[in-house]
Amino acid sequence: SEERRQQYYELITRESDRLARLMERVLDFSRMEEGRKQYRFERVETGSWLRGLAEDFRSEAEAQGGSVAADLADALPPLVADREALTTAVHNLLDNALKYSPGCRTVWLSAEQADGRLTIRVRDRGMGVSQEDRRRIFDKFYRGQDEAARQVKGVGLGLALVKQIVAAHGGSVD
């Protein structure tokens, strides 16, 4: 039926997009490790950038039965950053938060300035990360040891990529 064809088309499109993002992550990570990644730093209006990112992620979250809530201060300072790279980093955090939160399908994005630093937070009410895994969670190809976490699709590059991008911008991630 036409309805069934549309469902297949949407599934194929989603999976193709997922594979394309995975390949881009692998290639980006390789370039970063080799010191060949060229960042394009520019002035980024933090509030509008994060609001747009949350809005873009919202449709992806809704397709997975989730939602994203953004709590962003009105007067966030601008950043000098590679918009595309930081978008990838925050998107990876939102995606992980949603994937590892089967019981509560809402993820939260917030940002604030304090003590001359901008802090961007992604929060969820998911399964959490064991104390043992916290030491290695940002290592490439590392996946948590928890059985429930191992059921989630992934190869263990997302958080390693986040760490590399944030470090290239002079920040830290935890």
PDB file of C-alpha atoms in Angstrom:
ATOM      1  CA  SER A   1       0.000   0.000   0.000  1.00  0.00           C
ATOM      2  CA  GLU A   2       1.036   3.618  -0.359  1.00  0.00           C
ATOM      3  CA  GLU A   3       1.074   4.026   3.433  1.00  0.00           C
ATOM      4  CA  ARG A   4       3.431   1.049   3.809  1.00  0.00           C
ATOM      5  CA  ARG A   5       5.720   2.430   1.076  1.00  0.00           C
ATOM      6  CA  GLN A   6       5.860   5.761   2.903  1.00  0.00           C
ATOM      7  CA  GLN A   7       6.821   4.006   6.152  1.00  0.00           C
ATOM      8  CA  TYR A   8       9.622   2.129   4.381  1.00  0.00           C
ATOM      9  CA  TYR A   9      10.785   5.320   2.717  1.00  0.00           C
ATOM     10  CA  GLU A  10      10.962   7.120   6.074  1.00  0.00           C
ATOM     11  CA  LEU A  11      12.850   4.198   7.654  1.00  0.00           C
ATOM     12  CA  ILE A  12      15.355   4.074   4.793  1.00  0.00           C
ATOM     13  CA  THR A  13      15.837   7.849   4.984  1.00  0.00           C
ATOM     14  CA  ARG A  14      16.415   7.786   8.761  1.00  0.00           C
ATOM     15  CA  GLU A  15      18.885   4.922   8.537  1.00  0.00           C
ATOM     16  CA  SER A  16      20.714   6.541   5.604  1.00  0.00           C
ATOM     17  CA  ASP A  17      21.017   9.761   7.616  1.00  0.00           C
ATOM     18  CA  ARG A  18      22.292   7.803  10.617  1.00  0.00           C
ATOM     19  CA  LEU A  19      24.923   6.015   8.523  1.00  0.00           C
ATOM     20  CA  ALA A  20      26.002   9.286   6.904  1.00  0.00           C
ATOM     21  CA  ARG A  21      26.424  10.882  10.371  1.00  0.00           C
ATOM     22  CA  LEU A  22      28.398   7.847  11.539  1.00  0.00           C
ATOM     23  CA  MET A  23      30.738   8.027   8.544  1.00  0.00           C
ATOM     24  CA  GLU A  24      31.204  11.763   9.035  1.00  0.00           C
ATOM     25  CA  ARG A  25      32.057  11.157  12.706  1.00  0.00           C
ATOM     26  CA  VAL A  26      34.650   8.533  11.799  1.00  0.00           C
ATOM     27  CA  LEU A  27      36.228  10.781   9.170  1.00  0.00           C
ATOM     28  CA  ASP A  28      36.174  13.839  11.455  1.00  0.00           C
ATOM     29  CA  PHE A  29      37.697  11.866  14.286  1.00  0.00           C
ATOM     30  CA  SER A  30      40.446  10.591  11.999  1.00  0.00           C
ATOM     31  CA  ARG A  31      41.232  14.127  10.823  1.00  0.00           C
ATOM     32  CA  MET A  32      41.320  15.362  14.436  1.00  0.00           C
ATOM     33  CA  GLU A  33      43.664  12.612  15.562  1.00  0.00           C
ATOM     34  CA  GLU A  34      46.011  13.349  12.678  1.00  0.00           C
ATOM     35  CA  GLY A  35      45.897  17.094  13.365  1.00  0.00           C
ATOM     36  CA  ARG A  36      44.382  17.747   9.924  1.00  0.00           C
ATOM     37  CA  LYS A  37      41.007  19.063  11.087  1.00  0.00           C
ATOM     38  CA  GLN A  38      40.704  22.701  10.067  1.00  0.00           C
ATOM     39  CA  TYR A  39      38.320  24.621  12.286  1.00  0.00           C
ATOM     40  CA  ARG A  40      36.641  27.744  10.940  1.00  0.00           C
ATOM     41  CA  PHE A  41      36.317  30.068  13.913  1.00  0.00           C
ATOM     42  CA  GLU A  42      33.748  32.840  13.672  1.00  0.00           C
ATOM     43  CA  ARG A  43      31.573  34.901  15.984  1.00  0.00           C
ATOM     44  CA  VAL A  44      28.547  32.837  17.045  1.00  0.00           C
ATOM     45  CA  GLU A  45      25.550  34.348  18.819  1.00  0.00           C
ATOM     46  CA  THR A  46      25.213  31.670  21.482  1.00  0.00           C
ATOM     47  CA  GLY A  47      21.525  32.036  22.327  1.00  0.00           C
ATOM     48  CA  SER A  48      20.192  31.981  18.780  1.00  0.00           C
ATOM     49  CA  TRP A  49      22.619  29.192  17.805  1.00  0.00           C
ATOM     50  CA  LEU A  50      21.510  26.952  20.703  1.00  0.00           C
ATOM     51  CA  ARG A  51      17.810  27.741  20.161  1.00  0.00           C
ATOM     52  CA  GLY A  52      18.152  26.772  16.493  1.00  0.00           C
ATOM     53  CA  LEU A  53      20.042  23.602  17.401  1.00  0.00           C
ATOM     54  CA  ALA A  54      17.330  22.618  19.906  1.00  0.00           C
ATOM     55  CA  GLU A  55      14.637  23.276  17.300  1.00  0.00           C
ATOM     56  CA  ASP A  56      16.468  21.184  14.699  1.00  0.00           C
ATOM     57  CA  PHE A  57      16.932  18.337  17.181  1.00  0.00           C
ATOM     58  CA  ARG A  58      13.271  18.511  18.239  1.00  0.00           C
ATOM     59  CA  SER A  59      12.005  16.877  15.042  1.00  0.00           C
ATOM     60  CA  GLU A  60      14.598  14.103  15.363  1.00  0.00           C
ATOM     61  CA  ALA A  61      13.601  13.543  18.994  1.00  0.00           C
ATOM     62  CA  GLU A  62       9.891  13.483  18.152  1.00  0.00           C
ATOM     63  CA  ALA A  63      10.526  10.850  15.455  1.00  0.00           C
ATOM     64  CA  GLN A  64      11.984   8.682  18.257  1.00  0.00           C
ATOM     65  CA  GLY A  65       9.103   9.408  20.647  1.00  0.00           C
ATOM     66  CA  GLY A  66      11.050  12.015  22.618  1.00  0.00           C
ATOM     67  CA  SER A  67      11.255  15.730  23.184  1.00  0.00           C
ATOM     68  CA  VAL A  68      13.808  18.404  23.959  1.00  0.00           C
ATOM     69  CA  ALA A  69      13.336  21.321  26.340  1.00  0.00           C
ATOM     70  CA  ALA A  70      15.657  24.332  26.079  1.00  0.00           C
ATOM     71  CA  ASP A  71      16.303  26.622  29.040  1.00  0.00           C
ATOM     72  CA  LEU A  72      18.595  29.302  27.687  1.00  0.00           C
ATOM     73  CA  ALA A  73      19.375  32.605  29.373  1.00  0.00           C
ATOM     74  CA  ASP A  74      18.515  35.684  27.321  1.00  0.00           C
ATOM     75  CA  ALA A  75      21.893  37.367  27.692  1.00  0.00           C
ATOM     76  CA  LEU A  76      24.401  34.680  26.734  1.00  0.00           C
ATOM     77  CA  PRO A  77      27.760  35.982  25.533  1.00  0.00           C
ATOM     78  CA  PRO A  78      28.811  35.332  21.937  1.00  0.00           C
ATOM     79  CA  LEU A  79      31.401  32.653  21.210  1.00  0.00           C
ATOM     80  CA  VAL A  80      34.279  32.574  18.794  1.00  0.00           C
ATOM     81  CA  ALA A  81      33.865  29.029  17.565  1.00  0.00           C
ATOM     82  CA  ASP A  82      33.500  26.658  14.668  1.00  0.00           C
ATOM     83  CA  ARG A  83      29.696  26.599  14.543  1.00  0.00           C
ATOM     84  CA  GLU A  84      29.491  23.316  12.633  1.00  0.00           C
ATOM     85  CA  ALA A  85      31.898  21.483  14.957  1.00  0.00           C
ATOM     86  CA  LEU A  86      30.198  22.713  18.141  1.00  0.00           C
ATOM     87  CA  THR A  87      26.808  21.857  16.651  1.00  0.00           C
ATOM     88  CA  THR A  88      28.080  18.316  16.110  1.00  0.00           C
ATOM     89  CA  ALA A  89      29.288  18.134  19.721  1.00  0.00           C
ATOM     90  CA  VAL A  90      26.032  19.357  21.278  1.00  0.00           C
ATOM     91  CA  HIS A  91      23.971  17.231  18.876  1.00  0.00           C
ATOM     92  CA  ASN A  92      25.959  14.146  19.933  1.00  0.00           C
ATOM     93  CA  LEU A  93      25.247  14.927  23.587  1.00  0.00           C
ATOM     94  CA  LEU A  94      21.524  15.397  22.928  1.00  0.00           C
ATOM     95  CA  ASP A  95      21.410  12.223  20.847  1.00  0.00           C
ATOM     96  CA  ASN A  96      23.143  10.198  23.581  1.00  0.00           C
ATOM     97  CA  ALA A  97      20.851  11.657  26.231  1.00  0.00           C
ATOM     98  CA  LEU A  98      17.807  10.569  24.244  1.00  0.00           C
ATOM     99  CA  LYS A  99      19.167   7.122  23.318  1.00  0.00           C
ATOM    100  CA  TYR A 100      20.090   6.244  26.890  1.00  0.00           C
ATOM    101  CA  SER A 101      16.822   7.463  28.435  1.00  0.00           C
ATOM    102  CA  PRO A 102      14.212   4.818  27.720  1.00  0.00           C
ATOM    103  CA  GLY A 103      12.107   5.679  30.766  1.00  0.00           C
ATOM    104  CA  CYS A 104      11.945   9.465  30.334  1.00  0.00           C
ATOM    105  CA  ARG A 105      12.018  10.567  26.701  1.00  0.00           C
ATOM    106  CA  THR A 106      12.690  14.252  27.453  1.00  0.00           C
ATOM    107  CA  VAL A 107      16.175  15.758  27.310  1.00  0.00           C
ATOM    108  CA  TRP A 108      17.098  19.228  28.508  1.00  0.00           C
ATOM    109  CA  LEU A 109      19.508  21.751  26.991  1.00  0.00           C
ATOM    110  CA  SER A 110      20.622  24.737  29.046  1.00  0.00           C
ATOM    111  CA  ALA A 111      23.367  27.344  28.990  1.00  0.00           C
ATOM    112  CA  GLU A 112      24.577  29.995  31.389  1.00  0.00           C
ATOM    113  CA  GLN A 113      27.497  32.294  31.947  1.00  0.00           C
ATOM    114  CA  ALA A 114      29.292  32.349  35.303  1.00  0.00           C
ATOM    115  CA  ASP A 115      32.791  33.379  36.340  1.00  0.00           C
ATOM    116  CA  GLY A 116      33.689  34.374  32.783  1.00  0.00           C
ATOM    117  CA  ARG A 117      32.882  30.920  31.372  1.00  0.00           C
ATOM    118  CA  LEU A 118      30.003  29.685  29.300  1.00  0.00           C
ATOM    119  CA  THR A 119      28.550  26.385  30.455  1.00  0.00           C
ATOM    120  CA  ILE A 120      26.347  24.323  28.144  1.00  0.00           C
ATOM    121  CA  ARG A 121      24.538  21.413  29.785  1.00  0.00           C
ATOM    122  CA  VAL A 122      22.651  18.471  28.371  1.00  0.00           C
ATOM    123  CA  ARG A 123      20.642  16.627  30.971  1.00  0.00           C
ATOM    124  CA  ASP A 124      18.467  13.536  30.939  1.00  0.00           C
ATOM    125  CA  ARG A 125      16.805  11.134  33.340  1.00  0.00           C
ATOM    126  CA  GLY A 126      18.286   8.065  31.758  1.00  0.00           C
ATOM    127  CA  MET A 127      20.095   5.000  32.990  1.00  0.00           C
ATOM    128  CA  GLY A 128      23.184   6.945  34.052  1.00  0.00           C
ATOM    129  CA  VAL A 129      26.847   6.029  33.817  1.00  0.00           C
ATOM    130  CA  SER A 130      28.481   3.793  36.392  1.00  0.00           C
ATOM    131  CA  GLN A 131      31.375   5.157  38.426  1.00  0.00           C
ATOM    132  CA  GLU A 132      33.677   2.646  36.715  1.00  0.00           C
ATOM    133  CA  ASP A 133      32.615   3.736  33.210  1.00  0.00           C
ATOM    134  CA  ARG A 134      32.959   7.479  33.958  1.00  0.00           C
ATOM    135  CA  ARG A 135      36.751   7.210  33.756  1.00  0.00           C
ATOM    136  CA  ARG A 136      36.625   5.903  30.194  1.00  0.00           C
ATOM    137  CA  ILE A 137      33.356   7.179  28.729  1.00  0.00           C
ATOM    138  CA  PHE A 138      35.168   9.763  26.538  1.00  0.00           C
ATOM    139  CA  ASP A 139      37.696   7.215  25.167  1.00  0.00           C
ATOM    140  CA  LYS A 140      37.232   6.286  21.516  1.00  0.00           C
ATOM    141  CA  PHE A 141      35.351   3.045  20.857  1.00  0.00           C
ATOM    142  CA  TYR A 142      34.543   2.633  24.545  1.00  0.00           C
ATOM    143  CA  ARG A 143      31.010   1.497  25.342  1.00  0.00           C
ATOM    144  CA  GLY A 144      29.737   1.205  28.889  1.00  0.00           C
ATOM    145  CA  GLN A 145      29.763  -2.188  30.545  1.00  0.00           C
ATOM    146  CA  ASP A 146      26.120  -2.017  31.652  1.00  0.00           C
ATOM    147  CA  GLU A 147      24.014  -4.560  29.750  1.00  0.00           C
ATOM    148  CA  ALA A 148      21.133  -2.125  29.162  1.00  0.00           C
ATOM    149  CA  ALA A 149      23.552   0.419  27.668  1.00  0.00           C
ATOM    150  CA  ARG A 150      25.018  -2.209  25.362  1.00  0.00           C
ATOM    151  CA  GLN A 151      21.586  -2.683  23.773  1.00  0.00           C
ATOM    152  CA  VAL A 152      21.745   0.885  22.394  1.00  0.00           C
ATOM    153  CA  LYS A 153      23.136   1.304  18.867  1.00  0.00           C
ATOM    154  CA  GLY A 154      26.534   2.954  18.658  1.00  0.00           C
ATOM    155  CA  VAL A 155      30.236   2.399  18.157  1.00  0.00           C
ATOM    156  CA  GLY A 156      31.677   4.521  20.971  1.00  0.00           C
ATOM    157  CA  LEU A 157      32.859   7.518  18.961  1.00  0.00           C
ATOM    158  CA  GLY A 158      30.273  10.166  19.809  1.00  0.00           C
ATOM    159  CA  LEU A 159      31.615  11.222  23.213  1.00  0.00           C
ATOM    160  CA  ALA A 160      35.255  10.944  22.106  1.00  0.00           C
ATOM    161  CA  LEU A 161      34.409  13.312  19.263  1.00  0.00           C
ATOM    162  CA  VAL A 162      32.688  15.690  21.699  1.00  0.00           C
ATOM    163  CA  LYS A 163      35.788  15.739  23.896  1.00  0.00           C
ATOM    164  CA  GLN A 164      38.084  16.496  20.930  1.00  0.00           C
ATOM    165  CA  ILE A 165      35.877  19.307  19.626  1.00  0.00           C
ATOM    166  CA  VAL A 166      35.425  20.933  23.018  1.00  0.00           C
ATOM    167  CA  ALA A 167      39.171  20.710  23.740  1.00  0.00           C
ATOM    168  CA  ALA A 168      39.929  22.356  20.369  1.00  0.00           C
ATOM    169  CA  HIS A 169      37.749  25.257  21.546  1.00  0.00           C
ATOM    170  CA  GLY A 170      39.622  25.592  24.838  1.00  0.00           C
ATOM    171  CA  GLY A 171      36.859  23.993  26.900  1.00  0.00           C
ATOM    172  CA  SER A 172      36.311  20.850  28.901  1.00  0.00           C
ATOM    173  CA  VAL A 173      33.576  18.257  29.068  1.00  0.00           C
ATOM    174  CA  ASP A 174      32.469  16.027  31.919  1.00  0.00           C
TER     175      ASP A 174
END
